[in-house]
XYZ file of C-alpha atoms in Angstrom:
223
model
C 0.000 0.000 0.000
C 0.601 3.691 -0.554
C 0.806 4.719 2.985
C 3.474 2.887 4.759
C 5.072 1.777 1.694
C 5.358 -1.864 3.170
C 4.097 -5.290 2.440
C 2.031 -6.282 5.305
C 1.813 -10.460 6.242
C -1.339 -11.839 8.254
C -2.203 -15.269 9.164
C -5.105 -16.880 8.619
C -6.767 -19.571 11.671
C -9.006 -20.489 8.978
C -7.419 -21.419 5.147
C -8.977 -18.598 2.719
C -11.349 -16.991 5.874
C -10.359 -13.232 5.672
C -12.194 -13.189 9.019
C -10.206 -15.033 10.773
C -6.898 -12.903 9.577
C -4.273 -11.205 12.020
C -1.346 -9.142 11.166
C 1.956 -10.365 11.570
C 4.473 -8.694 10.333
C 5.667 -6.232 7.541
C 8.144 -5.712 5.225
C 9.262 -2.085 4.298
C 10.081 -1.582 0.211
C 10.428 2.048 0.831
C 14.285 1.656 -0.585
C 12.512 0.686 -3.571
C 9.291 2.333 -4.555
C 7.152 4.676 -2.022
C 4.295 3.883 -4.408
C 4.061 0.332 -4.484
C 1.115 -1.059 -6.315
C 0.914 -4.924 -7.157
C 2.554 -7.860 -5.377
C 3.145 -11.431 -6.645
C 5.079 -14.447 -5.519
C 6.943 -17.422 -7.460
C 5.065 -20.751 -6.849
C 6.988 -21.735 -3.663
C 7.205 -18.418 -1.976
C 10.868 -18.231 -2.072
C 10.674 -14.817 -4.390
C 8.753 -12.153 -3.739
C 7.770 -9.541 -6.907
C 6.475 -5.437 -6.254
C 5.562 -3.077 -8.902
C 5.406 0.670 -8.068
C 4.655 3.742 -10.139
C 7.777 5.725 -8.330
C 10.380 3.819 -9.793
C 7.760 2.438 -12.626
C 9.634 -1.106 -12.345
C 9.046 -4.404 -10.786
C 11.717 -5.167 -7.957
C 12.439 -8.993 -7.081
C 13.124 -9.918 -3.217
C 14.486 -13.391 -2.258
C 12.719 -14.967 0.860
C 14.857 -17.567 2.728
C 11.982 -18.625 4.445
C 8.549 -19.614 1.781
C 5.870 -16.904 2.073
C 7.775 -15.504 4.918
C 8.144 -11.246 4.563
C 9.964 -10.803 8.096
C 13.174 -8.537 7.818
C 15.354 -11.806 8.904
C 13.706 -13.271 5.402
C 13.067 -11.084 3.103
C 15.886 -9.181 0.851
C 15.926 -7.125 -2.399
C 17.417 -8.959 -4.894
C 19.856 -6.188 -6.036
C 19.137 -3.482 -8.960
C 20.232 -6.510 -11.390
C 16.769 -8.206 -10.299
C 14.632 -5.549 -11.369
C 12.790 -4.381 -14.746
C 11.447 -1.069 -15.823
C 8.116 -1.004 -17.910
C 7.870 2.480 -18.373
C 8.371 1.998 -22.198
C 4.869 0.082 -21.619
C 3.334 1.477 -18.828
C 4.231 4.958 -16.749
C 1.445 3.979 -14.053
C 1.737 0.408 -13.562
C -0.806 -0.587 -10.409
C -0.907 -4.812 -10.845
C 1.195 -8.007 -11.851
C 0.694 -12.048 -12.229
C 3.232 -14.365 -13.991
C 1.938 -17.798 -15.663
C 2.127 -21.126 -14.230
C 5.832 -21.541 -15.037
C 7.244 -18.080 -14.676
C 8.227 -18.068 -18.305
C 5.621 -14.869 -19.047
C 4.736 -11.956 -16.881
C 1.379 -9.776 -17.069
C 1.606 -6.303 -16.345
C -1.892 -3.545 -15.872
C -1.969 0.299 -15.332
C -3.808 3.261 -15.362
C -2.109 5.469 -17.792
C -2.683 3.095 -21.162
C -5.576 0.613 -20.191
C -3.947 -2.302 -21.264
C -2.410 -5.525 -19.876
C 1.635 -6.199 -21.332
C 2.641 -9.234 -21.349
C 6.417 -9.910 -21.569
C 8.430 -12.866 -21.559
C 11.131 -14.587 -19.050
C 13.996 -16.444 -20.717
C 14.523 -17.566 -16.522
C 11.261 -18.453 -14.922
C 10.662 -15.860 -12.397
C 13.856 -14.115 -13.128
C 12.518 -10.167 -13.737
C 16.301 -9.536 -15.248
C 15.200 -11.858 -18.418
C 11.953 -10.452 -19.120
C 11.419 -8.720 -22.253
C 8.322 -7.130 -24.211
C 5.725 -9.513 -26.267
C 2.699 -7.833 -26.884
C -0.425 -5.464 -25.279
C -4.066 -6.186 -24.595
C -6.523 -3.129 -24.181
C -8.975 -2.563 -21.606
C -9.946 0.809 -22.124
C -13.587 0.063 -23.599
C -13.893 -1.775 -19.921
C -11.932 -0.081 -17.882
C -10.498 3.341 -17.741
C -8.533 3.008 -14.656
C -7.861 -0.809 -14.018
C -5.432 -1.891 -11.297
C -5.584 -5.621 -10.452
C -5.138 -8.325 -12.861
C -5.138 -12.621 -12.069
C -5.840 -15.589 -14.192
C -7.917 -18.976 -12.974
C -5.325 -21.863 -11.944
C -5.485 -23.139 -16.110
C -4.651 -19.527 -17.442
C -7.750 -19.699 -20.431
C -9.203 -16.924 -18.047
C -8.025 -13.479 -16.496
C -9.978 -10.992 -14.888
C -9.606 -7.096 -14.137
C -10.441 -5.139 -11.767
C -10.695 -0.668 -11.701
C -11.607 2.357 -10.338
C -13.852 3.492 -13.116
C -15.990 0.802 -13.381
C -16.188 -1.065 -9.645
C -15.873 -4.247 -11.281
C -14.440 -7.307 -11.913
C -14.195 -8.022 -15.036
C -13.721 -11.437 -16.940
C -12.312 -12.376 -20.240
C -11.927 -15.977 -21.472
C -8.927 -17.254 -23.452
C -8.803 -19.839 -26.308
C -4.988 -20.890 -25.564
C -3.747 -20.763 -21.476
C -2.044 -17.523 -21.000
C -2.212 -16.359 -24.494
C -4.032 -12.740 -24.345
C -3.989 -12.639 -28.614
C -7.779 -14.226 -28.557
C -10.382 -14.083 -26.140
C -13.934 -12.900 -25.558
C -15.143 -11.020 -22.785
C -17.818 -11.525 -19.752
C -19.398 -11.542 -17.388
C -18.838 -8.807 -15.031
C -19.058 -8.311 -11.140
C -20.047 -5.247 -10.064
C -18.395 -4.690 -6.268
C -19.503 -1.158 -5.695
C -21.615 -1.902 -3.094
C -18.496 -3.061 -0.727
C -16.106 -0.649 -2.519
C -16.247 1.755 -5.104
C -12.614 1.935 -5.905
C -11.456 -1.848 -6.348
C -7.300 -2.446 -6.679
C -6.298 -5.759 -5.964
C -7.977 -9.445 -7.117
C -7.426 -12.731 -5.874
C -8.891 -16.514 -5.818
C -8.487 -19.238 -3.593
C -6.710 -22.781 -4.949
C -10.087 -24.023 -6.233
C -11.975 -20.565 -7.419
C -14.678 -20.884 -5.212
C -14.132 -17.620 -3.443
C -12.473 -14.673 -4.449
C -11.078 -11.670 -2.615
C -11.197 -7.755 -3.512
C -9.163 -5.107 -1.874
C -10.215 -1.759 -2.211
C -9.155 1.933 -1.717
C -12.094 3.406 -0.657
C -12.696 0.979 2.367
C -9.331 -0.133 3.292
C -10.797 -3.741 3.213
C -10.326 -6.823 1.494
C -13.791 -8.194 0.796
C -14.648 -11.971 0.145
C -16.865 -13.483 -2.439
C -18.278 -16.824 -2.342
C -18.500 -18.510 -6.177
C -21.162 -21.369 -7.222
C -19.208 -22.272 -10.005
C-alpha cells in the first residue's frame, strides 16, 4: 500500500477466511518504490515480486523462508533483479506471472492495457522482455488488479472506473492474442474503488481489496 510503503503479512486460523486474519508482520520496500502497487510471488514463496509507479519497475526480493516477509527473510534482490516497464506502462498498479514463470502480465492506469512480456529464466525479472499489449480501455479506464484462474484460459480485471471485476476468457492458457469477454461483477456496493484481485486454490471464493474501504472483501462462487 501507498501509505506505509510496506508489504504487510497476516495469518489466517481459517485457510482462505479473511475473518479469521491477524497481522503479523511487515516488510518495508520504501528503498525501492514509495508507491508500491501490485505484489506477486513465485510458486513456492521463495521470491517475492512489487511493482510501483515511483520507480515504474518491478523489484524482485528473495525470501529464505517460503511466504515468509519478516526482515530476517526477506531481501531485495539487487538493482540486477529488477525491470522497468515504463516503455509500456508509466502507471503500472498490478502483476501475475503464468504457471511456469516463463511470461509476466503487467496492468496500469495510464494506457488501459495488460503487457505481457516474456522470461527467458522463470521468475527471473532480469530476463523479461516485451511480447505484446491487450486493451482494456472500452472496460476499464482506470484498471489496477489483474489474475488468471489456476489453467490460465481466463483473467480478470479489476478498476476504479468501473467497480468491477471483469472477466475475459482465453482460447490458448495464458495467451491474451484471442479471447472474448464476460461476465462482469459489479463490487460497488463493498467498494467503489477496487485495486487488488485474488482466488483461492479451487476458485470458489475470491477476494477484492479496495481503496475506498481499506478492506479486502470476500466473495463466495457457485461455479
Amino acid at each position: 500500500g501507498w501509505t506505509g510503503d510496506n508489504v504487510d503479512e497476516y495469518s489466517l486460523s481459517t485457510a482462505f477466511d479473511v475473518s479469521s486474519a491477524s497481522h503479523t508482520t511487515l516488510f518495508s520496500v520504501q528503498q525501492q518504490d514509495i508507491y508500491p502497487q501490485g505484489i506477486a510471488f513465485n510458486n513456492d514463496g521463495t521470491k517475492m515480486f512489487i511493482i510501483g509507479s515511483t520507480g515504474i519497475k518491478v523489484y524482485e526480493y528473495s525470501l529464505s523462508t517460503a511466504f515468509d516477509v519478516s526482515n530476517s527473510s526477506a531481501v531485495f534482490a539487487g538493482n540486477s533483479e529488477r525491470f522497468s516497464v515504463f516503455s509500456q506502462e508509466s502507471f503500472p498498479t498490478g502483476m501475475t506471472f503464468n504457471n511456469d514463470g516463463t511470461k509476466m502480465f503487467i496492468i496500469g492506469r495510464n494506457d488501459d492495457e495488460v503487457n505481457e512480456y516474456s522470461l527467458s529464466a522463470a521468475f527471473d525479472v532480469s530476463t523479461a522482455s516485451y511480447v505484446q499489449n491487450f486493451s482494456i480501455s472500452a472496460q476499464e479506464s482506470k484498471p489496477s488488479g489483474v489474475t488468471f484462474n489456476n489453467d490460465g484460459t481466463k483473467f480478470y480485471v479489476t478498476g476504479g472506473h468501473q467497480d468491477k471485476v471483469n472477466e475475459y476468457n482465453l482460447t490458448s492458457a495464458f495467451d491474451l492474442s484471442n479471447w472474448s469477454y464476460g461476465p462482469i461483477f459489479g463490487v460497488n456496493a463493498q467498494d467503489n474503488s477496487p485495486s487488488g484481485i485474488a482466488f483461492n486454490n479451487d476458485g470458489t471464493k475470491m477476494y477484492v481489496a479496495g481503496y475506498a474501504q481499506d478492506n479486502v472483501n470476500e466473495y463466495n462462487l457457485t461455479s
